[in-house]
Amino acid sequence: MTTPTAPDAMYRNDEGLGIWEHRGKVAAYGVGHGPTSRRWDGRPETCVGAITIQALRKAIADAGVAPEQIDGLVVVPVTTTGAFWEEGKPLPMDVIESFNQTDDPLDGVAKLSAEWLLANMPELTNVQFTMYGPGCMSNALNVAAQAVGDGLTHTCLVVKSWHNFEGRYYQSGANVEDALPGTAAITRLWGGPASYGTALQFAEYCRKYGKTHEMMAPFMENSRRNGLMFPEGYWAQHRPEELGREDYLAARWIAKPANLFDNDIPIMMSGAYLFSTAERAGDMKQKPVYILNHASSNARPRSLTPTLDEVEAETARTARKIYEGAGITADDLSFENMYDGFSLFHQFHLEGLGYRGIKFGEALDFYQTDISIEGPNPVSPSGGNVGSGRSRVWMHTDCIQQLQGRAGPRQVTGVEPEVAVSGGPMPLGGNFTVWSASPD
Amino acid sequence: MSKQGVVPDDFSQPFWDAANEERLVIQNCLECNRLQHPPAETCRDCGAGDSFEWKPMSGRGTIYNYGVVHDCPVRLLQEDQPFNLAVIMLDDDPGIQMFSHLPGVPVDDVPVGAAVEVIFEPTANGQLVPEWRVIDD
Ligand SMILES: [Zn+2]
């Protein structure tokens, strides 16, 4: 069995598609997370494959289904954006030989195939459908929702994991060479860090609307506070430190106006969910969280980096797609859980959605009001990547747990958790899911 | 600042040859007469794949935006941290952007909106690269 990558047709990229044909007929039931760590310590039991198996087993147990009932698996095969196994570095043979292998020796160590997972989870005896949703959990969720809706799988696991190695992201390869190939050099000679593009958009935003980087502090504080109430997260597990206003504003710059905390911390983690049809609700241990819609953005900037105009046009378009397919309006959102890594673009997602009626240029003022989980306008109750480390997963887990009423100390109390949206990553280029406690 | 050297490949050779002659050229699609930067094998607008020219630019532009890089992933540039990294909009088509270190402009004191003109600076291996200088009134 070779696992195909999801075809473009599985994503809802266009406006005017109407209500999603499977609205309310697909549901999330189980959630499972593997343990987090800052970097891999080299042991077999902590490699990305191993923590993924843990996450999947927890999701299965959480939903209360027998493993042989699972007939589908959607995987994000890439497990990093910047931590790569260096060419020529010896392979960790003791680790590789601890597992059933595929043709690729780094499978389970620096990447993940569906085949590797199935080879190492013998209890999954009935998986007929496998598919890759490359990129983020957000991609994989959309693919899994569509696949269950289309009847390609009935009970489906969906998983996204991250590995992290020694060393820093991006400080190798072409970046340490004395010369670059000509085509790459046309854009890369200037050395912008990963957060530079977002920093630019934020700078333009501040100039246009008269806002400042300082105005981010309440959002950062709130996000870390929520993250510390996320027992699956990195900061809660390893460094239970608040992020006060002074700490945030004193942090060193990476690409001003983006500072250290505006850049999410790379970690190892794995998050998994169990999806099935809404009809199976009676067989499950957990309450269903119905999927009302999924939507995608595949816009690209005209030139090197998105302008604020391009960002705002696209987040508005994305919101129209989100609402149209779900048959809801901004007024229906109990809270929002859009992506935040980098933190300086969270407001673009928020303004695109028109959450609580806010318009372009108003989100930073909104951050100065009560955005806590106890208030009437929760912002990022998951805490996102700011609160729990780089995963692009927390927002989805939180939506499911909030709507099931089992977000623990993080549970929103100022609003009734009924409808939520999560997704990302970028304002130009992302995937989004609408969740609901009720199927209609 | 000393940038990494450049080894032109077939695709980028005309851009770098022009730079060595202190001329700025940008890829233009002959099908839809639209400038494209970064250059690509196909036109991102009309999809045409085989009808491009490298079109000479006026060499005039405006500072559209900037950030200040304090933690650069490129080793060769790290000794110059922090440094300005600006985005220039070309007068020929403001939708087309180019990066600039803005030589001569103090760090984090960038006149957004100011007029700039292209200059050419040597990289580590002598290849000239387009850069931008604020035009004094
Ligand atoms: Zn064209």
XYZ file of C-alpha atoms and ligand atoms in Angstrom:
578
model
C 0.000 0.000 0.000
C 1.380 3.397 -0.970
C -0.284 6.334 0.676
C -1.472 9.067 -1.688
C -1.372 12.766 -0.968
C -4.826 14.290 -0.720
C -5.930 15.681 -4.077
C -6.651 19.412 -4.318
C -10.319 18.594 -4.808
C -10.601 17.552 -1.154
C -10.013 21.125 0.018
C -12.674 23.815 -0.132
C -10.707 26.641 -1.678
C -13.370 28.637 -3.452
C -16.074 31.038 -2.515
C -19.599 30.249 -3.637
C -19.463 26.520 -2.869
C -22.517 26.797 -0.622
C -23.145 24.762 2.502
C -20.637 21.921 2.931
C -22.341 18.755 1.714
C -21.340 16.874 4.878
C -22.203 19.628 7.332
C -22.895 18.108 10.748
C -22.428 14.545 9.482
C -18.795 14.123 10.533
C -17.642 14.413 14.129
C -14.520 14.373 16.252
C -14.692 12.099 19.292
C -11.294 11.184 20.711
C -8.219 13.258 21.469
C -4.723 12.010 22.267
C -1.373 13.698 22.768
C 2.127 12.345 23.159
C 4.514 13.898 25.692
C 6.311 17.103 24.709
C 9.992 17.871 24.972
C 12.248 20.649 23.787
C 14.498 18.358 21.740
C 14.831 14.689 21.035
C 17.182 13.013 23.537
C 18.106 10.206 21.146
C 16.219 7.372 22.834
C 13.893 5.078 20.874
C 10.997 5.672 23.238
C 11.087 9.433 22.699
C 11.541 9.615 18.936
C 8.810 11.248 16.909
C 7.437 7.890 15.816
C 7.174 6.671 19.388
C 5.360 9.743 20.683
C 3.022 9.557 17.705
C 2.077 5.987 18.564
C 1.345 7.158 22.101
C -0.865 9.970 20.822
C -2.770 7.661 18.500
C -3.332 5.042 21.199
C -4.613 7.706 23.560
C -7.016 9.052 20.938
C -8.365 5.542 20.333
C -8.818 4.886 24.038
C -10.289 8.320 24.591
C -12.966 7.732 21.970
C -13.600 4.277 23.392
C -13.427 2.357 20.139
C -11.725 -0.959 19.524
C -8.597 -0.588 17.369
C -9.950 -3.024 14.809
C -12.850 -0.687 14.164
C -10.493 1.916 12.769
C -10.400 1.836 8.992
C -8.672 5.107 8.114
C -5.491 7.042 8.892
C -4.664 10.579 7.754
C -1.105 11.660 8.467
C 0.981 14.784 8.061
C 4.207 13.210 6.795
C 6.501 16.171 7.445
C 7.401 16.613 11.108
C 9.412 19.849 11.081
C 9.813 23.150 9.315
C 13.432 23.710 10.243
C 15.090 20.777 12.036
C 16.627 18.491 9.446
C 18.839 15.424 9.741
C 22.151 16.711 8.447
C 23.491 15.075 5.354
C 26.253 12.646 6.235
C 25.356 12.501 9.925
C 25.366 8.865 11.053
C 21.939 7.283 11.279
C 20.722 6.364 14.779
C 20.725 2.653 14.018
C 19.831 1.565 17.561
C 16.668 3.640 17.333
C 15.829 2.635 13.792
C 16.220 -1.044 14.654
C 13.898 -0.696 17.636
C 10.983 -0.395 15.214
C 9.621 -2.111 12.173
C 11.163 -0.144 9.341
C 10.124 1.168 5.976
C 12.443 1.852 3.033
C 13.413 5.202 4.528
C 15.674 4.841 7.594
C 14.650 8.265 8.936
C 10.970 7.296 8.935
C 9.824 7.619 12.544
C 12.871 9.735 13.426
C 12.702 12.791 11.168
C 9.472 12.134 9.266
C 6.421 9.903 9.421
C 4.761 7.694 6.864
C 1.411 6.003 7.270
C 3.187 2.741 6.489
C 5.615 3.193 9.376
C 2.765 3.846 11.801
C 0.797 0.818 10.637
C 3.895 -1.371 10.791
C 4.422 -0.359 14.401
C 0.803 -0.456 15.559
C -0.152 -4.079 15.014
C -3.503 -3.512 16.665
C -4.630 -1.479 13.636
C -5.648 -4.529 11.652
C -8.384 -3.008 9.543
C -7.035 0.226 8.078
C -8.114 0.312 4.436
C -7.709 4.020 3.770
C -4.549 6.080 4.263
C -3.897 9.566 3.010
C -1.432 12.402 3.520
C -2.562 15.887 4.380
C 0.802 17.610 4.014
C 1.637 20.715 6.004
C -0.227 21.165 9.232
C -2.808 19.389 11.320
C -5.139 21.948 9.741
C -4.628 20.296 6.339
C -5.010 16.811 7.721
C -8.236 17.690 9.537
C -9.831 18.970 6.370
C -8.760 15.875 4.493
C -10.019 13.553 7.218
C -13.341 15.399 7.509
C -13.861 15.224 3.773
C -12.805 11.572 3.621
C -15.228 10.520 6.363
C -17.987 12.590 4.770
C -17.317 11.048 1.373
C -17.440 7.551 2.858
C -13.794 6.766 2.085
C -13.341 5.847 5.721
C -15.796 5.367 8.525
C -13.643 5.681 11.627
C -10.481 7.592 10.972
C -7.407 8.625 12.936
C -5.742 11.903 12.046
C -2.330 12.793 13.380
C 0.322 15.513 13.259
C 3.682 15.324 15.009
C 6.811 17.415 15.379
C 10.393 16.414 16.004
C 13.167 18.759 17.069
C 16.898 18.077 17.129
C 19.967 19.752 18.613
C 20.945 23.057 17.027
C 18.876 25.944 15.780
C 16.371 26.092 12.960
C 17.731 27.260 9.590
C 21.352 27.691 10.762
C 22.728 25.167 8.326
C 22.593 24.264 4.651
C 22.581 27.212 2.251
C 22.707 29.689 5.110
C 26.264 28.724 6.028
C 27.554 28.533 2.453
C 29.848 31.170 0.970
C 27.716 31.421 -2.165
C 24.158 30.713 -3.273
C 22.818 29.380 -6.561
C 21.679 32.298 -8.712
C 17.938 31.717 -8.650
C 17.774 31.369 -4.882
C 20.136 34.307 -4.467
C 17.678 36.688 -6.146
C 15.554 36.616 -2.988
C 17.730 35.057 -0.280
C 20.887 37.140 -0.113
C 19.352 39.562 2.375
C 18.976 37.107 5.257
C 15.486 37.682 6.618
C 14.621 35.284 9.499
C 11.453 33.188 9.333
C 9.394 35.768 11.195
C 10.566 38.672 9.034
C 7.598 38.557 6.652
C 5.124 38.640 9.514
C 7.128 41.402 11.186
C 6.784 43.465 8.019
C 3.026 43.012 7.916
C 2.770 43.931 11.569
C 4.919 47.029 11.029
C 2.682 48.175 8.195
C -0.371 47.457 10.318
C 0.968 49.576 13.185
C 1.784 52.466 10.866
C -1.596 52.356 9.143
C -3.724 52.079 12.268
C -1.552 53.854 14.820
C -0.865 50.766 16.963
C 2.266 49.556 18.765
C 4.057 46.313 19.555
C 3.410 46.983 23.254
C -0.284 46.495 22.600
C 0.438 42.798 21.989
C 1.331 42.242 25.648
C -2.170 41.379 26.962
C -2.616 38.830 24.182
C 0.731 37.222 24.964
C 0.021 37.145 28.685
C -3.436 35.659 28.114
C -2.084 33.059 25.699
C 0.591 31.838 28.067
C -1.906 31.780 30.930
C -4.203 29.571 28.862
C -1.255 27.447 27.794
C -0.237 26.812 31.379
C -3.707 25.308 31.836
C -3.103 22.966 28.885
C -1.598 19.866 30.506
C -0.646 18.481 27.093
C 1.514 21.535 26.305
C 5.242 22.217 26.497
C 5.237 25.181 28.866
C 2.802 23.468 31.254
C 4.878 20.276 31.278
C 8.382 21.708 31.437
C 8.508 25.414 32.218
C 5.430 26.587 34.094
C 6.346 30.272 33.776
C 3.922 33.092 33.208
C 4.704 35.598 30.479
C 4.173 38.981 32.059
C 4.067 42.246 30.205
C 7.609 43.231 31.268
C 9.047 39.837 30.353
C 7.463 40.004 26.934
C 8.517 43.555 26.168
C 12.069 43.026 27.451
C 12.715 40.052 25.180
C 15.379 40.415 22.518
C 14.376 41.189 18.969
C 14.591 38.587 16.243
C 13.286 40.663 13.356
C 11.991 43.856 14.903
C 9.044 44.266 15.462
C 9.015 40.493 16.116
C 10.743 39.512 19.343
C 11.735 36.174 20.838
C 8.291 35.400 22.249
C 6.574 36.374 19.012
C 8.466 33.397 17.578
C 6.999 30.132 18.873
C 9.405 27.706 20.516
C 10.209 24.542 18.507
C 9.389 21.338 20.396
C 8.651 17.642 19.988
C 4.979 16.780 20.209
C 2.237 14.692 18.692
C -1.499 15.279 18.556
C -4.122 12.834 17.280
C -7.887 12.752 16.894
C -10.459 10.152 16.120
C -13.107 11.144 13.587
C -16.174 9.208 12.597
C -19.632 9.783 11.264
C -22.150 11.628 13.396
C -24.291 8.494 13.337
C -21.784 6.670 15.517
C -22.213 9.096 18.423
C -24.036 6.450 20.440
C -21.055 4.064 20.298
C -18.498 6.547 21.565
C -17.231 7.343 25.016
C -17.012 11.074 24.301
C -19.576 13.541 23.082
C -19.392 14.281 19.364
C -18.026 17.573 18.166
C -19.656 18.062 14.799
C -17.792 19.547 11.883
C -19.892 22.156 10.134
C -17.384 23.066 7.452
C -13.788 23.148 6.382
C -12.271 25.858 4.224
C -8.883 26.656 2.761
C -6.837 29.608 1.568
C -4.249 29.167 -1.139
C -3.575 32.797 -2.028
C -0.067 33.950 -2.831
C 1.424 37.412 -2.718
C 2.062 39.262 -5.965
C 5.748 39.674 -5.173
C 8.220 38.915 -2.387
C 6.071 39.341 0.689
C 2.349 39.875 1.332
C 1.247 43.465 1.686
C -1.269 44.427 4.346
C -3.834 44.912 1.580
C -3.216 41.371 0.373
C -3.430 40.028 3.927
C -6.710 41.767 4.691
C -8.300 40.810 1.376
C -7.412 37.176 1.949
C -8.448 36.866 5.599
C -11.805 38.411 4.670
C -12.192 35.976 1.786
C -11.272 33.055 4.028
C -13.868 34.133 6.580
C -16.559 34.303 3.908
C -15.688 30.722 2.892
C -15.691 29.558 6.514
C -19.085 31.083 7.243
C -20.718 30.213 3.935
C -19.970 26.496 4.099
C -20.949 26.254 7.768
C -24.114 28.302 7.364
C -23.146 30.559 10.254
C -22.129 34.157 10.841
C -19.535 35.736 13.083
C -22.261 36.145 15.702
C -22.416 32.371 16.128
C -18.803 32.026 17.311
C -18.550 31.214 21.006
C -14.818 31.909 20.878
C -12.004 31.879 18.338
C -8.935 29.673 18.137
C -7.060 30.889 15.087
C -3.346 30.309 14.698
C -0.705 32.395 16.452
C 2.763 31.249 15.413
C 3.876 33.943 14.720
C 1.884 35.832 17.304
C 2.015 39.026 15.240
C -0.441 37.688 12.687
C -3.127 36.424 15.052
C -4.935 39.762 14.764
C -5.175 39.374 10.992
C -7.122 36.125 11.381
C -9.267 37.673 14.100
C -10.127 40.750 12.057
C -10.811 38.683 8.950
C -13.333 36.671 10.933
C -14.898 39.834 12.285
C -14.924 38.149 15.684
C -17.241 40.110 18.017
C -17.717 42.646 15.252
C -14.139 43.901 15.188
C -12.949 45.464 11.968
C -9.542 45.839 10.355
C -7.237 47.734 12.652
C -9.235 47.067 15.823
C -7.856 43.792 17.182
C -5.056 45.314 19.241
C -7.561 47.579 20.971
C -9.697 44.488 21.519
C -6.693 42.840 23.211
C -6.790 45.593 25.848
C -10.282 44.413 26.935
C -11.218 41.182 28.728
C -10.160 38.390 26.360
C -9.866 35.751 29.077
C -11.620 32.394 29.186
C -13.801 33.769 31.985
C -15.019 36.730 29.951
C -17.580 37.173 27.203
C -14.990 37.397 24.404
C -12.409 34.610 24.758
C -9.407 34.995 22.452
C -7.297 31.909 21.786
C -8.521 29.884 24.779
C -6.067 27.168 23.722
C -3.207 29.576 24.290
C -1.936 28.469 20.909
C 1.724 28.099 20.112
C 2.493 31.042 22.397
C 1.046 29.072 25.287
C 2.211 25.552 24.512
C 4.982 25.545 21.887
C 5.149 25.065 18.149
C 2.602 22.496 17.046
C -0.206 24.163 15.093
C -2.387 21.620 16.902
C -3.431 23.135 20.249
C -6.196 25.281 18.752
C -7.911 22.213 17.312
C -7.586 20.125 20.464
C -8.961 23.024 22.462
C -11.992 23.487 20.220
C -12.857 19.810 20.588
C -12.306 19.766 24.341
C -14.153 23.052 24.937
C -17.206 21.895 22.995
C -17.138 18.561 24.822
C -17.011 20.489 28.100
C -13.761 18.865 29.195
C -11.149 21.561 28.783
C -10.511 21.367 32.532
C -9.169 24.561 34.092
C -9.115 26.074 30.601
C -12.846 25.610 30.117
C -14.497 28.841 28.974
C -16.960 30.062 31.554
C -18.088 33.425 30.199
C -19.757 31.950 27.129
C -21.659 28.791 26.284
C -19.291 26.693 24.126
C -21.383 25.964 21.048
C -19.578 26.920 17.836
C -15.879 27.598 17.258
C -13.365 27.928 14.475
C -9.704 26.966 14.419
C -7.059 26.910 11.755
C -4.057 28.423 10.066
C -1.222 28.840 9.622
C -0.734 31.919 7.476
C -3.148 34.679 6.548
C -2.259 33.741 2.960
C -2.295 29.954 2.920
C -4.120 27.936 5.529
C -6.869 25.504 6.386
C -9.736 26.032 8.780
C -12.328 23.900 10.562
C -15.692 24.909 12.039
C -16.709 22.890 15.082
C -20.097 22.656 16.769
C -21.631 21.031 19.824
C -24.761 20.395 17.815
C -25.127 19.026 14.275
C -27.351 21.881 13.102
C 27.747 44.445 4.432
C 29.126 41.462 2.622
C 26.476 39.231 1.162
C 27.024 35.608 0.178
C 28.431 35.140 -3.290
C 26.278 34.176 -6.255
C 26.727 31.325 -8.697
C 24.356 32.097 -11.574
C 22.412 29.159 -12.975
C 20.938 28.988 -16.483
C 17.623 30.425 -15.377
C 19.034 33.395 -13.461
C 22.049 34.126 -15.701
C 20.459 37.129 -17.514
C 19.539 38.789 -14.213
C 23.060 38.453 -12.860
C 24.756 39.375 -16.145
C 22.699 42.566 -16.207
C 23.644 43.293 -12.590
C 27.327 42.989 -13.487
C 26.650 45.664 -16.128
C 24.864 47.737 -13.465
C 21.473 47.282 -15.073
C 18.328 46.097 -13.250
C 16.126 43.717 -15.198
C 12.944 41.997 -14.033
C 11.195 39.033 -15.579
C 8.232 40.054 -17.745
C 5.601 37.741 -19.217
C 5.148 38.463 -22.900
C 1.734 36.770 -22.934
C 0.121 39.090 -20.394
C 2.775 41.831 -20.210
C 3.129 41.483 -16.476
C 6.258 41.795 -14.393
C 7.047 38.930 -12.058
C 9.450 38.912 -9.112
C 10.659 36.534 -7.824
C 11.112 35.120 -11.298
C 9.672 31.678 -12.028
C 9.470 29.111 -14.810
C 5.799 29.939 -15.420
C 3.743 33.109 -15.178
C 1.832 33.132 -11.899
C -0.881 35.213 -13.559
C -1.643 33.640 -16.944
C 0.241 30.361 -16.597
C 2.357 30.849 -19.734
C 5.599 28.968 -19.487
C 7.839 29.900 -22.371
C 7.456 33.547 -23.253
C 9.465 35.733 -20.937
C 11.833 38.622 -21.374
C 14.148 40.255 -18.861
C 12.845 43.793 -18.999
C 15.051 46.783 -18.101
C 13.759 48.826 -15.165
C 14.136 52.522 -14.487
C 16.052 51.806 -11.283
C 13.772 54.070 -9.273
C 11.614 53.012 -6.367
C 10.148 53.791 -2.959
C 10.779 52.317 0.488
C 7.585 50.439 1.172
C 8.355 48.803 4.524
C 11.166 47.500 6.693
C 12.170 45.382 9.641
C 15.399 45.256 11.638
C 17.168 41.900 11.652
C 18.774 41.056 14.993
C 18.995 37.280 14.610
C 19.897 36.371 11.061
C 20.055 32.768 9.858
C 22.742 33.591 7.264
C 26.149 33.169 8.879
C 27.950 35.715 6.737
C 25.510 38.478 7.695
C 25.544 37.778 11.421
C 28.532 40.019 12.123
C 26.557 42.986 10.783
C 23.597 42.529 13.137
C 21.398 44.391 13.725
C 20.738 45.621 10.193
C 17.903 47.135 8.217
C 16.041 44.908 5.824
C 13.681 46.958 3.713
C 11.219 46.224 0.944
C 11.400 48.494 -2.097
C 8.461 49.041 -4.467
C 9.540 49.689 -8.039
C 8.304 52.851 -9.742
C 7.849 50.781 -12.903
C 5.237 48.678 -11.071
C 4.606 49.203 -7.339
C 3.391 45.604 -7.109
C 6.964 44.446 -7.664
C 9.139 44.335 -4.553
C 12.866 43.984 -3.977
C 14.782 43.560 -0.745
C 17.421 46.048 0.370
C 19.845 46.486 3.238
C 19.619 50.239 2.580
C 23.349 51.025 2.723
C 23.977 54.305 4.512
C 20.686 54.401 6.397
C 21.081 54.202 10.208
C 19.676 51.083 11.826
C 15.959 51.382 12.603
C 15.839 54.922 11.272
C 14.352 54.107 7.892
C 12.409 56.768 5.980
C 9.414 54.721 4.832
C 8.022 56.273 1.673
C 11.318 57.857 0.635
C 12.493 57.660 -2.959
C 15.393 55.336 -3.684
C 17.546 54.455 -6.655
C 19.255 51.238 -7.528
C 22.993 50.833 -7.005
C 25.147 47.755 -7.424
C 27.326 46.223 -4.734
C 29.801 43.367 -4.900
C 28.935 40.153 -3.072
C 31.512 37.833 -1.492
C 32.598 36.414 -4.861
C 32.528 39.695 -6.779
C 29.141 39.213 -8.454
C 27.323 42.564 -8.370
C 23.886 42.628 -6.740
C 21.162 45.320 -6.923
C 20.900 47.413 -3.782
C 19.068 50.673 -3.073
C 20.147 54.105 -1.884
C 17.950 56.910 -0.592
C 17.880 59.803 -3.069
C 18.903 63.049 -1.403
C 16.695 65.985 -2.318
Zn 1.536 35.972 -18.019
